[in-house]
Protein backbone atom coordinates (compact mmCIF):
# COMPACT_ATOMS: atom_id res chain seq x y z
CA UNK A 1 0.00 0.00 0.00
CA UNK A 2 1.21 3.48 -0.76
CA UNK A 3 2.18 5.54 2.25
CA UNK A 4 0.05 8.61 1.40
CA UNK A 5 -3.05 6.48 0.94
CA UNK A 6 -2.47 4.73 4.27
CA UNK A 7 -2.20 8.07 6.04
CA UNK A 8 -5.43 9.33 4.44
CA UNK A 9 -7.21 6.09 5.34
CA UNK A 10 -6.16 6.32 9.00
CA UNK A 11 -7.18 9.97 9.14
CA UNK A 12 -10.62 9.19 7.70
CA UNK A 13 -11.15 6.30 10.16
CA UNK A 14 -10.31 8.32 13.28
CA UNK A 15 -13.33 9.35 15.30
CA UNK A 16 -13.53 12.55 17.24
CA UNK A 17 -13.99 12.04 20.98
CA UNK A 18 -16.89 14.01 22.37
CA UNK A 19 -16.37 16.31 25.37
CA UNK A 20 -18.79 14.40 27.57
CA UNK A 21 -16.87 11.14 27.04
CA UNK A 22 -13.50 12.72 27.82
CA UNK A 23 -14.82 14.38 31.01
CA UNK A 24 -15.80 11.00 32.37
CA UNK A 25 -12.21 9.71 32.23
CA UNK A 26 -10.29 12.63 33.74
CA UNK A 27 -7.72 11.82 36.37
CA UNK A 28 -8.18 12.97 39.93
CA UNK A 29 -6.04 15.91 41.03
CA UNK A 30 -5.24 14.31 44.38
CA UNK A 31 -5.04 10.63 45.18
CA UNK A 32 -7.74 9.19 47.38
CA UNK A 33 -5.26 7.35 49.62
CA UNK A 34 -3.03 10.24 50.64
CA UNK A 35 -3.57 13.87 51.36
CA UNK A 36 -1.59 16.45 49.44
CA UNK A 37 -1.09 18.30 52.74
CA UNK A 38 1.10 15.44 53.97
CA UNK A 39 3.35 15.45 50.93
CA UNK A 40 6.68 17.21 51.21
CA UNK A 41 7.48 20.25 49.12
CA UNK A 42 10.96 19.02 48.26
CA UNK A 43 12.78 16.01 46.87
CA UNK A 44 14.27 14.05 49.77
CA UNK A 45 18.06 13.74 49.77
CA UNK A 46 18.89 10.79 51.99
CA UNK A 47 22.07 10.00 53.88
CA UNK A 48 22.78 6.54 55.24
CA UNK A 49 22.45 6.15 59.02
CA UNK A 50 22.31 3.40 61.65
CA UNK A 51 19.02 2.80 63.47
CA UNK A 52 19.08 1.47 67.05
CA UNK A 53 15.82 -0.20 68.12
CA UNK A 54 16.70 -1.81 71.41
CA UNK A 55 19.56 -3.15 73.50
CA UNK A 56 21.48 -4.78 70.63
CA UNK A 57 19.04 -4.32 67.71
CA UNK A 58 20.63 -2.29 64.92
CA UNK A 59 19.89 -1.92 61.21
CA UNK A 60 20.66 0.40 58.32
CA UNK A 61 18.34 3.33 57.69
CA UNK A 62 18.39 6.71 56.02
CA UNK A 63 17.54 10.31 56.95
CA UNK A 64 16.67 13.27 54.75
CA UNK A 65 19.32 15.98 54.92
CA UNK A 66 16.74 18.73 54.34
CA UNK A 67 13.84 17.93 56.68
CA UNK A 68 15.28 15.19 58.93
CA UNK A 69 12.69 12.54 57.96
CA UNK A 70 13.86 9.07 59.02
CA UNK A 71 13.10 6.27 56.57
CA UNK A 72 13.19 2.96 58.37
CA UNK A 73 11.80 0.98 55.41
CA UNK A 74 15.32 1.11 53.96
CA UNK A 75 16.30 -1.54 56.50
CA UNK A 76 14.22 -4.20 54.73
CA UNK A 77 16.14 -3.81 51.49
CA UNK A 78 19.67 -3.83 52.96
CA UNK A 79 19.29 -6.08 55.98
CA UNK A 80 22.72 -7.44 56.92
CA UNK A 81 22.74 -8.49 60.58
CA UNK A 82 26.42 -9.51 60.43
CA UNK A 83 27.28 -5.80 60.07
CA UNK A 84 26.16 -5.14 63.63
CA UNK A 85 27.53 -8.01 65.68
CA UNK A 86 28.37 -6.86 69.20
CA UNK A 87 31.04 -8.65 71.25
CA UNK A 88 30.44 -6.74 74.48
CA UNK A 89 34.12 -5.84 74.97
CA UNK A 90 33.52 -2.44 76.45
CA UNK A 91 33.88 -0.66 79.70
CA UNK A 92 31.22 -0.88 82.36
CA UNK A 93 27.74 0.47 81.91
CA UNK A 94 24.44 -0.69 80.54
CA UNK A 95 24.38 -3.24 77.73
CA UNK A 96 22.71 -0.71 75.46
CA UNK A 97 25.53 1.83 75.98
CA UNK A 98 28.19 -0.85 75.42
CA UNK A 99 26.51 -1.83 72.14
CA UNK A 100 26.14 1.77 70.98
CA UNK A 101 29.79 2.58 71.75
CA UNK A 102 31.02 -0.53 69.98
CA UNK A 103 28.94 0.13 66.85
CA UNK A 104 30.07 3.79 66.88
CA UNK A 105 33.73 2.67 66.99
CA UNK A 106 33.08 0.30 64.09
CA UNK A 107 31.22 2.90 61.95
CA UNK A 108 32.30 6.39 63.10
CA UNK A 109 31.26 8.03 59.80
CA UNK A 110 27.56 7.15 60.26
CA UNK A 111 25.06 8.87 62.55
CA UNK A 112 23.29 6.60 65.04
CA UNK A 113 19.60 7.28 65.68
CA UNK A 114 17.93 5.67 68.71
CA UNK A 115 14.22 5.06 69.16
CA UNK A 116 12.99 6.68 72.39
CA UNK A 117 9.29 7.11 73.21
CA UNK A 118 8.28 6.49 69.56
CA UNK A 119 10.63 9.25 68.31
CA UNK A 120 14.04 9.04 66.64
CA UNK A 121 16.78 10.87 68.55
CA UNK A 122 20.38 11.32 67.48
CA UNK A 123 22.72 9.43 69.80
CA UNK A 124 25.86 11.15 71.07
CA UNK A 125 28.72 9.40 72.80
CA UNK A 126 28.95 10.72 76.36
CA UNK A 127 32.73 10.15 76.41
CA UNK A 128 33.64 11.97 73.21
CA UNK A 129 30.58 14.18 72.77
CA UNK A 130 30.10 13.08 69.16
mmCIF file of N, CA and C in Angstrom:
data_model
loop_
_atom_site.group_PDB
_atom_site.id
_atom_site.type_symbol
_atom_site.label_atom_id
_atom_site.label_comp_id
_atom_site.label_asym_id
_atom_site.label_seq_id
_atom_site.Cartn_x
_atom_site.Cartn_y
_atom_site.Cartn_z
ATOM 1 N N UNK A 1 0.839 -1.178 0.000
ATOM 2 C CA UNK A 1 0.000 0.000 0.000
ATOM 3 C C UNK A 1 0.886 1.245 0.000
ATOM 4 N N UNK A 2 0.447 2.254 -0.663
ATOM 5 C CA UNK A 2 1.212 3.481 -0.758
ATOM 6 C C UNK A 2 1.052 4.263 0.545
ATOM 7 N N UNK A 3 2.138 4.878 0.957
ATOM 8 C CA UNK A 3 2.181 5.543 2.254
ATOM 9 C C UNK A 3 1.157 6.675 2.377
ATOM 10 N N UNK A 4 0.989 7.499 1.346
ATOM 11 C CA UNK A 4 0.047 8.611 1.399
ATOM 12 C C UNK A 4 -1.378 8.114 1.557
ATOM 13 N N UNK A 5 -1.703 7.021 0.857
ATOM 14 C CA UNK A 5 -3.054 6.479 0.936
ATOM 15 C C UNK A 5 -3.315 5.913 2.332
ATOM 16 N N UNK A 6 -2.312 5.283 2.931
ATOM 17 C CA UNK A 6 -2.470 4.732 4.274
ATOM 18 C C UNK A 6 -2.740 5.849 5.271
ATOM 19 N N UNK A 7 -2.010 6.938 5.154
ATOM 20 C CA UNK A 7 -2.196 8.074 6.045
ATOM 21 C C UNK A 7 -3.607 8.651 5.909
ATOM 22 N N UNK A 8 -4.084 8.799 4.664
ATOM 23 C CA UNK A 8 -5.429 9.330 4.436
ATOM 24 C C UNK A 8 -6.486 8.378 4.975
ATOM 25 N N UNK A 9 -6.256 7.084 4.835
ATOM 26 C CA UNK A 9 -7.206 6.085 5.337
ATOM 27 C C UNK A 9 -7.300 6.160 6.867
ATOM 28 N N UNK A 10 -6.158 6.238 7.535
ATOM 29 C CA UNK A 10 -6.157 6.323 9.002
ATOM 30 C C UNK A 10 -6.837 7.598 9.475
ATOM 31 N N UNK A 11 -6.588 8.697 8.766
ATOM 32 C CA UNK A 11 -7.183 9.969 9.145
ATOM 33 C C UNK A 11 -8.700 9.926 8.975
ATOM 34 N N UNK A 12 -9.186 9.283 7.941
ATOM 35 C CA UNK A 12 -10.623 9.186 7.702
ATOM 36 C C UNK A 12 -11.290 8.283 8.728
ATOM 37 N N UNK A 13 -10.583 7.266 9.218
ATOM 38 C CA UNK A 13 -11.150 6.301 10.159
ATOM 39 C C UNK A 13 -11.158 6.803 11.611
ATOM 40 N N UNK A 14 -10.358 7.814 11.914
ATOM 41 C CA UNK A 14 -10.312 8.322 13.284
ATOM 42 C C UNK A 14 -11.621 9.008 13.634
ATOM 43 N N UNK A 15 -12.089 8.739 14.844
ATOM 44 C CA UNK A 15 -13.330 9.355 15.300
ATOM 45 C C UNK A 15 -12.996 10.430 16.328
ATOM 46 N N UNK A 16 -13.731 11.477 16.274
ATOM 47 C CA UNK A 16 -13.526 12.552 17.239
ATOM 48 C C UNK A 16 -14.186 12.156 18.558
ATOM 49 N N UNK A 17 -13.469 12.362 19.659
ATOM 50 C CA UNK A 17 -13.989 12.037 20.983
ATOM 51 C C UNK A 17 -14.811 13.219 21.474
ATOM 52 N N UNK A 18 -16.025 12.927 21.899
ATOM 53 C CA UNK A 18 -16.885 14.011 22.374
ATOM 54 C C UNK A 18 -16.414 14.494 23.745
ATOM 55 N N UNK A 19 -16.786 15.714 24.101
ATOM 56 C CA UNK A 19 -16.371 16.305 25.375
ATOM 57 C C UNK A 19 -16.964 15.573 26.565
ATOM 58 N N UNK A 20 -18.174 15.079 26.431
ATOM 59 C CA UNK A 20 -18.787 14.397 27.568
ATOM 60 C C UNK A 20 -18.136 13.043 27.830
ATOM 61 N N UNK A 21 -17.588 12.398 26.817
ATOM 62 C CA UNK A 21 -16.866 11.144 27.038
ATOM 63 C C UNK A 21 -15.513 11.401 27.688
ATOM 64 N N UNK A 22 -14.825 12.444 27.258
ATOM 65 C CA UNK A 22 -13.504 12.722 27.819
ATOM 66 C C UNK A 22 -13.590 13.217 29.260
ATOM 67 N N UNK A 23 -14.660 13.898 29.640
ATOM 68 C CA UNK A 23 -14.818 14.381 31.009
ATOM 69 C C UNK A 23 -15.002 13.230 31.988
ATOM 70 N N UNK A 24 -15.544 12.156 31.514
ATOM 71 C CA UNK A 24 -15.800 11.002 32.368
ATOM 72 C C UNK A 24 -14.501 10.296 32.761
ATOM 73 N N UNK A 25 -13.458 10.439 31.998
ATOM 74 C CA UNK A 25 -12.211 9.714 32.230
ATOM 75 C C UNK A 25 -11.065 10.597 32.712
ATOM 76 N N UNK A 26 -11.357 11.752 33.245
ATOM 77 C CA UNK A 26 -10.295 12.627 33.741
ATOM 78 C C UNK A 26 -9.692 12.055 35.015
ATOM 79 N N UNK A 27 -8.410 12.283 35.172
ATOM 80 C CA UNK A 27 -7.721 11.818 36.375
ATOM 81 C C UNK A 27 -7.993 12.759 37.539
ATOM 82 N N UNK A 28 -7.974 12.191 38.715
ATOM 83 C CA UNK A 28 -8.177 12.969 39.928
ATOM 84 C C UNK A 28 -6.946 13.834 40.190
ATOM 85 N N UNK A 29 -7.154 15.010 40.726
ATOM 86 C CA UNK A 29 -6.041 15.910 41.030
ATOM 87 C C UNK A 29 -5.239 15.382 42.210
ATOM 88 N N UNK A 30 -5.924 14.893 43.230
ATOM 89 C CA UNK A 30 -5.240 14.308 44.383
ATOM 90 C C UNK A 30 -5.646 12.853 44.510
ATOM 91 N N UNK A 31 -4.743 12.043 44.994
ATOM 92 C CA UNK A 31 -5.039 10.630 45.185
ATOM 93 C C UNK A 31 -5.993 10.462 46.362
ATOM 94 N N UNK A 32 -6.776 9.415 46.310
ATOM 95 C CA UNK A 32 -7.742 9.192 47.382
ATOM 96 C C UNK A 32 -7.087 8.595 48.622
ATOM 97 N N UNK A 33 -5.896 8.018 48.483
ATOM 98 C CA UNK A 33 -5.258 7.354 49.618
ATOM 99 C C UNK A 33 -4.370 8.267 50.439
ATOM 100 N N UNK A 34 -3.900 9.352 49.859
ATOM 101 C CA UNK A 34 -3.032 10.237 50.637
ATOM 102 C C UNK A 34 -3.462 11.680 50.441
ATOM 103 N N UNK A 35 -3.208 12.460 51.418
ATOM 104 C CA UNK A 35 -3.568 13.869 51.360
ATOM 105 C C UNK A 35 -2.388 14.670 50.829
ATOM 106 N N UNK A 36 -2.673 15.631 49.986
ATOM 107 C CA UNK A 36 -1.591 16.452 49.441
ATOM 108 C C UNK A 36 -0.969 17.331 50.516
ATOM 109 N N UNK A 37 -1.657 17.522 51.644
ATOM 110 C CA UNK A 37 -1.092 18.302 52.741
ATOM 111 C C UNK A 37 0.076 17.568 53.390
ATOM 112 N N UNK A 38 0.053 16.238 53.337
ATOM 113 C CA UNK A 38 1.097 15.444 53.972
ATOM 114 C C UNK A 38 2.342 15.309 53.103
ATOM 115 N N UNK A 39 2.220 15.602 51.834
ATOM 116 C CA UNK A 39 3.354 15.446 50.928
ATOM 117 C C UNK A 39 4.370 16.550 51.160
ATOM 118 N N UNK A 40 5.642 16.205 50.991
ATOM 119 C CA UNK A 40 6.681 17.212 51.210
ATOM 120 C C UNK A 40 6.791 18.112 49.989
ATOM 121 N N UNK A 41 7.316 19.292 50.198
ATOM 122 C CA UNK A 41 7.478 20.249 49.122
ATOM 123 C C UNK A 41 8.850 20.167 48.483
ATOM 124 N N UNK A 42 9.620 19.137 48.807
ATOM 125 C CA UNK A 42 10.963 19.015 48.257
ATOM 126 C C UNK A 42 11.268 17.555 47.950
ATOM 127 N N UNK A 43 12.288 17.347 47.163
ATOM 128 C CA UNK A 43 12.776 16.008 46.870
ATOM 129 C C UNK A 43 13.715 15.619 48.000
ATOM 130 N N UNK A 44 13.444 14.470 48.640
ATOM 131 C CA UNK A 44 14.273 14.047 49.769
ATOM 132 C C UNK A 44 15.674 13.655 49.292
ATOM 133 N N UNK A 45 16.668 14.119 50.017
ATOM 134 C CA UNK A 45 18.062 13.742 49.773
ATOM 135 C C UNK A 45 18.492 12.962 51.004
ATOM 136 N N UNK A 46 18.646 11.658 50.839
ATOM 137 C CA UNK A 46 18.890 10.794 51.988
ATOM 138 C C UNK A 46 20.378 10.554 52.219
ATOM 139 N N UNK A 47 20.736 10.437 53.492
ATOM 140 C CA UNK A 47 22.070 9.996 53.884
ATOM 141 C C UNK A 47 21.899 8.715 54.684
ATOM 142 N N UNK A 48 22.847 7.829 54.568
ATOM 143 C CA UNK A 48 22.781 6.536 55.240
ATOM 144 C C UNK A 48 23.089 6.703 56.726
ATOM 145 N N UNK A 49 22.264 6.080 57.576
ATOM 146 C CA UNK A 49 22.453 6.148 59.025
ATOM 147 C C UNK A 49 22.277 4.756 59.618
ATOM 148 N N UNK A 50 22.520 4.650 60.909
ATOM 149 C CA UNK A 50 22.306 3.404 61.646
ATOM 150 C C UNK A 50 21.146 3.629 62.606
ATOM 151 N N UNK A 51 20.175 2.713 62.581
ATOM 152 C CA UNK A 51 19.023 2.801 63.471
ATOM 153 C C UNK A 51 19.199 1.826 64.620
ATOM 154 N N UNK A 52 18.949 2.299 65.838
ATOM 155 C CA UNK A 52 19.075 1.473 67.047
ATOM 156 C C UNK A 52 17.685 1.315 67.653
ATOM 157 N N UNK A 53 17.178 0.063 67.649
ATOM 158 C CA UNK A 53 15.819 -0.196 68.118
ATOM 159 C C UNK A 53 15.746 -0.616 69.574
ATOM 160 N N UNK A 54 16.749 -1.305 70.049
ATOM 161 C CA UNK A 54 16.699 -1.814 71.413
ATOM 162 C C UNK A 54 18.099 -2.050 71.914
ATOM 163 N N UNK A 55 18.258 -2.959 72.864
ATOM 164 C CA UNK A 55 19.560 -3.154 73.499
ATOM 165 C C UNK A 55 20.654 -3.469 72.484
ATOM 166 N N UNK A 56 20.460 -4.472 71.646
ATOM 167 C CA UNK A 56 21.478 -4.784 70.629
ATOM 168 C C UNK A 56 20.846 -4.937 69.251
ATOM 169 N N UNK A 57 19.739 -4.249 68.998
ATOM 170 C CA UNK A 57 19.041 -4.319 67.710
ATOM 171 C C UNK A 57 19.406 -3.106 66.861
ATOM 172 N N UNK A 58 20.195 -3.345 65.832
ATOM 173 C CA UNK A 58 20.634 -2.291 64.922
ATOM 174 C C UNK A 58 20.268 -2.672 63.496
ATOM 175 N N UNK A 59 20.075 -1.677 62.644
ATOM 176 C CA UNK A 59 19.887 -1.917 61.212
ATOM 177 C C UNK A 59 20.223 -0.626 60.463
ATOM 178 N N UNK A 60 20.382 -0.764 59.152
ATOM 179 C CA UNK A 60 20.661 0.398 58.319
ATOM 180 C C UNK A 60 19.373 1.167 58.087
ATOM 181 N N UNK A 61 19.484 2.470 57.980
ATOM 182 C CA UNK A 61 18.344 3.330 57.688
ATOM 183 C C UNK A 61 18.834 4.527 56.906
ATOM 184 N N UNK A 62 17.968 5.490 56.699
ATOM 185 C CA UNK A 62 18.387 6.714 56.018
ATOM 186 C C UNK A 62 17.560 7.886 56.521
ATOM 187 N N UNK A 63 18.169 9.087 56.456
ATOM 188 C CA UNK A 63 17.541 10.307 56.952
ATOM 189 C C UNK A 63 17.702 11.400 55.910
ATOM 190 N N UNK A 64 16.637 12.170 55.707
ATOM 191 C CA UNK A 64 16.672 13.271 54.747
ATOM 192 C C UNK A 64 17.537 14.396 55.310
ATOM 193 N N UNK A 65 18.440 14.902 54.490
ATOM 194 C CA UNK A 65 19.324 15.981 54.921
ATOM 195 C C UNK A 65 18.587 17.311 55.040
ATOM 196 N N UNK A 66 17.462 17.461 54.345
ATOM 197 C CA UNK A 66 16.735 18.729 54.337
ATOM 198 C C UNK A 66 15.768 18.826 55.513
ATOM 199 N N UNK A 67 14.887 17.826 55.655
ATOM 200 C CA UNK A 67 13.836 17.932 56.677
ATOM 201 C C UNK A 67 14.049 17.007 57.871
ATOM 202 N N UNK A 68 14.998 16.078 57.804
ATOM 203 C CA UNK A 68 15.277 15.191 58.927
ATOM 204 C C UNK A 68 14.383 13.972 59.004
ATOM 205 N N UNK A 69 13.583 13.695 57.971
ATOM 206 C CA UNK A 69 12.692 12.539 57.960
ATOM 207 C C UNK A 69 13.514 11.262 57.992
ATOM 208 N N UNK A 70 13.156 10.343 58.907
ATOM 209 C CA UNK A 70 13.859 9.066 59.024
ATOM 210 C C UNK A 70 13.066 8.016 58.271
ATOM 211 N N UNK A 71 13.729 7.330 57.350
ATOM 212 C CA UNK A 71 13.095 6.274 56.566
ATOM 213 C C UNK A 71 13.606 4.941 57.072
ATOM 214 N N UNK A 72 12.770 4.241 57.819
ATOM 215 C CA UNK A 72 13.186 2.957 58.372
ATOM 216 C C UNK A 72 12.832 1.805 57.449
ATOM 217 N N UNK A 73 12.113 2.059 56.340
ATOM 218 C CA UNK A 73 11.801 0.980 55.405
ATOM 219 C C UNK A 73 13.039 0.569 54.624
ATOM 220 N N UNK A 74 14.065 1.405 54.637
ATOM 221 C CA UNK A 74 15.324 1.106 53.963
ATOM 222 C C UNK A 74 15.957 -0.143 54.550
ATOM 223 N N UNK A 75 15.696 -0.405 55.819
ATOM 224 C CA UNK A 75 16.304 -1.544 56.501
ATOM 225 C C UNK A 75 15.893 -2.866 55.872
ATOM 226 N N UNK A 76 14.691 -2.950 55.314
ATOM 227 C CA UNK A 76 14.219 -4.199 54.734
ATOM 228 C C UNK A 76 14.974 -4.545 53.457
ATOM 229 N N UNK A 77 15.454 -3.543 52.736
ATOM 230 C CA UNK A 77 16.142 -3.808 51.485
ATOM 231 C C UNK A 77 17.615 -4.153 51.694
ATOM 232 N N UNK A 78 18.234 -3.619 52.730
ATOM 233 C CA UNK A 78 19.666 -3.831 52.957
ATOM 234 C C UNK A 78 19.939 -4.482 54.306
ATOM 235 N N UNK A 79 19.133 -5.431 54.676
ATOM 236 C CA UNK A 79 19.288 -6.083 55.980
ATOM 237 C C UNK A 79 20.530 -6.968 55.959
ATOM 238 N N UNK A 80 21.508 -6.634 56.774
ATOM 239 C CA UNK A 80 22.722 -7.436 56.917
ATOM 240 C C UNK A 80 23.064 -7.491 58.393
ATOM 241 N N UNK A 81 22.514 -8.463 59.132
ATOM 242 C CA UNK A 81 22.741 -8.489 60.579
ATOM 243 C C UNK A 81 24.200 -8.696 60.968
ATOM 244 N N UNK A 82 25.006 -9.290 60.082
ATOM 245 C CA UNK A 82 26.416 -9.506 60.428
ATOM 246 C C UNK A 82 27.183 -8.192 60.507
ATOM 247 N N UNK A 83 26.629 -7.107 59.967
ATOM 248 C CA UNK A 83 27.279 -5.797 60.072
ATOM 249 C C UNK A 83 27.305 -5.295 61.509
ATOM 250 N N UNK A 84 26.330 -5.699 62.298
ATOM 251 C CA UNK A 84 26.162 -5.140 63.632
ATOM 252 C C UNK A 84 26.318 -6.182 64.733
ATOM 253 N N UNK A 85 27.292 -7.053 64.605
ATOM 254 C CA UNK A 85 27.534 -8.015 65.677
ATOM 255 C C UNK A 85 28.281 -7.313 66.803
ATOM 256 N N UNK A 86 27.808 -7.523 68.028
ATOM 257 C CA UNK A 86 28.375 -6.863 69.203
ATOM 258 C C UNK A 86 29.039 -7.922 70.062
ATOM 259 N N UNK A 87 30.304 -7.687 70.422
ATOM 260 C CA UNK A 87 31.037 -8.652 71.249
ATOM 261 C C UNK A 87 30.895 -8.353 72.729
ATOM 262 N N UNK A 88 30.602 -7.111 73.075
ATOM 263 C CA UNK A 88 30.443 -6.735 74.476
ATOM 264 C C UNK A 88 31.751 -6.406 75.163
ATOM 265 N N UNK A 89 32.816 -6.183 74.387
ATOM 266 C CA UNK A 89 34.119 -5.840 74.968
ATOM 267 C C UNK A 89 34.189 -4.337 75.189
ATOM 268 N N UNK A 90 33.501 -3.873 76.160
ATOM 269 C CA UNK A 90 33.516 -2.439 76.453
ATOM 270 C C UNK A 90 33.689 -2.214 77.933
ATOM 271 N N UNK A 91 33.784 -0.986 78.279
ATOM 272 C CA UNK A 91 33.879 -0.658 79.698
ATOM 273 C C UNK A 91 32.521 -0.856 80.341
ATOM 274 N N UNK A 92 32.461 -0.674 81.620
ATOM 275 C CA UNK A 92 31.216 -0.881 82.356
ATOM 276 C C UNK A 92 30.097 0.039 81.898
ATOM 277 N N UNK A 93 28.905 -0.318 82.282
ATOM 278 C CA UNK A 93 27.738 0.468 81.907
ATOM 279 C C UNK A 93 26.627 -0.460 81.462
ATOM 280 N N UNK A 94 25.555 0.130 80.992
ATOM 281 C CA UNK A 94 24.436 -0.693 80.536
ATOM 282 C C UNK A 94 24.796 -1.380 79.222
ATOM 283 N N UNK A 95 24.107 -2.480 78.954
ATOM 284 C CA UNK A 95 24.378 -3.241 77.731
ATOM 285 C C UNK A 95 24.085 -2.388 76.506
ATOM 286 N N UNK A 96 23.062 -1.575 76.575
ATOM 287 C CA UNK A 96 22.712 -0.712 75.456
ATOM 288 C C UNK A 96 23.836 0.274 75.150
ATOM 289 N N UNK A 97 24.427 0.879 76.178
ATOM 290 C CA UNK A 97 25.529 1.826 75.980
ATOM 291 C C UNK A 97 26.773 1.131 75.435
ATOM 292 N N UNK A 98 27.037 -0.087 75.929
ATOM 293 C CA UNK A 98 28.188 -0.847 75.420
ATOM 294 C C UNK A 98 28.005 -1.123 73.936
ATOM 295 N N UNK A 99 26.792 -1.542 73.547
ATOM 296 C CA UNK A 99 26.509 -1.833 72.140
ATOM 297 C C UNK A 99 26.640 -0.583 71.278
ATOM 298 N N UNK A 100 26.079 0.521 71.745
ATOM 299 C CA UNK A 100 26.144 1.770 70.984
ATOM 300 C C UNK A 100 27.579 2.240 70.791
ATOM 301 N N UNK A 101 28.385 2.162 71.854
ATOM 302 C CA UNK A 101 29.788 2.585 71.755
ATOM 303 C C UNK A 101 30.560 1.694 70.788
ATOM 304 N N UNK A 102 30.300 0.402 70.849
ATOM 305 C CA UNK A 102 31.017 -0.527 69.980
ATOM 306 C C UNK A 102 30.647 -0.326 68.509
ATOM 307 N N UNK A 103 29.374 -0.118 68.224
ATOM 308 C CA UNK A 103 28.943 0.132 66.845
ATOM 309 C C UNK A 103 29.478 1.483 66.365
ATOM 310 N N UNK A 104 29.529 2.476 67.247
ATOM 311 C CA UNK A 104 30.071 3.789 66.878
ATOM 312 C C UNK A 104 31.565 3.695 66.553
ATOM 313 N N UNK A 105 32.298 2.866 67.294
ATOM 314 C CA UNK A 105 33.725 2.668 66.995
ATOM 315 C C UNK A 105 33.903 1.967 65.659
ATOM 316 N N UNK A 106 32.993 1.062 65.335
ATOM 317 C CA UNK A 106 33.082 0.305 64.086
ATOM 318 C C UNK A 106 32.707 1.167 62.878
ATOM 319 N N UNK A 107 31.704 2.030 63.035
ATOM 320 C CA UNK A 107 31.222 2.895 61.949
ATOM 321 C C UNK A 107 31.177 4.353 62.423
ATOM 322 N N UNK A 108 32.319 5.011 62.587
ATOM 323 C CA UNK A 108 32.304 6.395 63.101
ATOM 324 C C UNK A 108 31.747 7.412 62.103
ATOM 325 N N UNK A 109 31.724 7.074 60.813
ATOM 326 C CA UNK A 109 31.262 8.029 59.802
ATOM 327 C C UNK A 109 29.742 8.106 59.703
ATOM 328 N N UNK A 110 29.018 7.167 60.322
ATOM 329 C CA UNK A 110 27.558 7.153 60.256
ATOM 330 C C UNK A 110 26.936 7.675 61.545
ATOM 331 N N UNK A 111 25.830 8.382 61.403
ATOM 332 C CA UNK A 111 25.065 8.868 62.547
ATOM 333 C C UNK A 111 24.225 7.720 63.090
ATOM 334 N N UNK A 112 24.121 7.627 64.413
ATOM 335 C CA UNK A 112 23.294 6.596 65.038
ATOM 336 C C UNK A 112 22.048 7.270 65.598
ATOM 337 N N UNK A 113 20.877 6.772 65.192
ATOM 338 C CA UNK A 113 19.597 7.281 65.678
ATOM 339 C C UNK A 113 18.974 6.217 66.574
ATOM 340 N N UNK A 114 18.563 6.605 67.784
ATOM 341 C CA UNK A 114 17.934 5.670 68.715
ATOM 342 C C UNK A 114 16.442 5.970 68.811
ATOM 343 N N UNK A 115 15.667 4.925 69.035
ATOM 344 C CA UNK A 115 14.223 5.060 69.161
ATOM 345 C C UNK A 115 13.867 5.211 70.633
ATOM 346 N N UNK A 116 13.378 6.398 71.006
ATOM 347 C CA UNK A 116 12.991 6.684 72.391
ATOM 348 C C UNK A 116 11.596 7.285 72.400
ATOM 349 N N UNK A 117 10.683 6.636 73.094
ATOM 350 C CA UNK A 117 9.293 7.105 73.206
ATOM 351 C C UNK A 117 8.672 7.375 71.835
ATOM 352 N N UNK A 118 8.838 6.433 70.921
ATOM 353 C CA UNK A 118 8.276 6.487 69.563
ATOM 354 C C UNK A 118 8.811 7.663 68.746
ATOM 355 N N UNK A 119 9.990 8.184 69.077
ATOM 356 C CA UNK A 119 10.633 9.249 68.311
ATOM 357 C C UNK A 119 12.098 8.907 68.104
ATOM 358 N N UNK A 120 12.622 9.272 66.931
ATOM 359 C CA UNK A 120 14.037 9.045 66.642
ATOM 360 C C UNK A 120 14.850 10.198 67.199
ATOM 361 N N UNK A 121 15.874 9.867 67.978
ATOM 362 C CA UNK A 121 16.779 10.874 68.553
ATOM 363 C C UNK A 121 18.205 10.518 68.145
ATOM 364 N N UNK A 122 18.991 11.547 67.853
ATOM 365 C CA UNK A 122 20.383 11.322 67.481
ATOM 366 C C UNK A 122 21.190 10.985 68.728
ATOM 367 N N UNK A 123 21.929 9.887 68.658
ATOM 368 C CA UNK A 123 22.723 9.433 69.798
ATOM 369 C C UNK A 123 24.078 10.117 69.768
ATOM 370 N N UNK A 124 24.523 10.578 70.934
ATOM 371 C CA UNK A 124 25.857 11.152 71.065
ATOM 372 C C UNK A 124 26.610 10.374 72.127
ATOM 373 N N UNK A 125 27.870 10.124 71.864
ATOM 374 C CA UNK A 125 28.718 9.400 72.805
ATOM 375 C C UNK A 125 29.034 10.321 73.979
ATOM 376 N N UNK A 126 28.730 9.874 75.176
ATOM 377 C CA UNK A 126 28.949 10.716 76.360
ATOM 378 C C UNK A 126 30.436 10.934 76.639
ATOM 379 N N UNK A 127 31.287 10.014 76.170
ATOM 380 C CA UNK A 127 32.732 10.150 76.410
ATOM 381 C C UNK A 127 33.371 11.168 75.474
ATOM 382 N N UNK A 128 33.008 11.087 74.194
ATOM 383 C CA UNK A 128 33.640 11.968 73.212
ATOM 384 C C UNK A 128 32.777 13.164 72.847
ATOM 385 N N UNK A 129 31.468 13.080 73.106
ATOM 386 C CA UNK A 129 30.577 14.184 72.767
ATOM 387 C C UNK A 129 30.195 14.222 71.304
ATOM 388 N N UNK A 130 30.431 13.130 70.586
ATOM 389 C CA UNK A 130 30.099 13.083 69.155
ATOM 390 C C UNK A 130 28.795 12.378 68.937
#
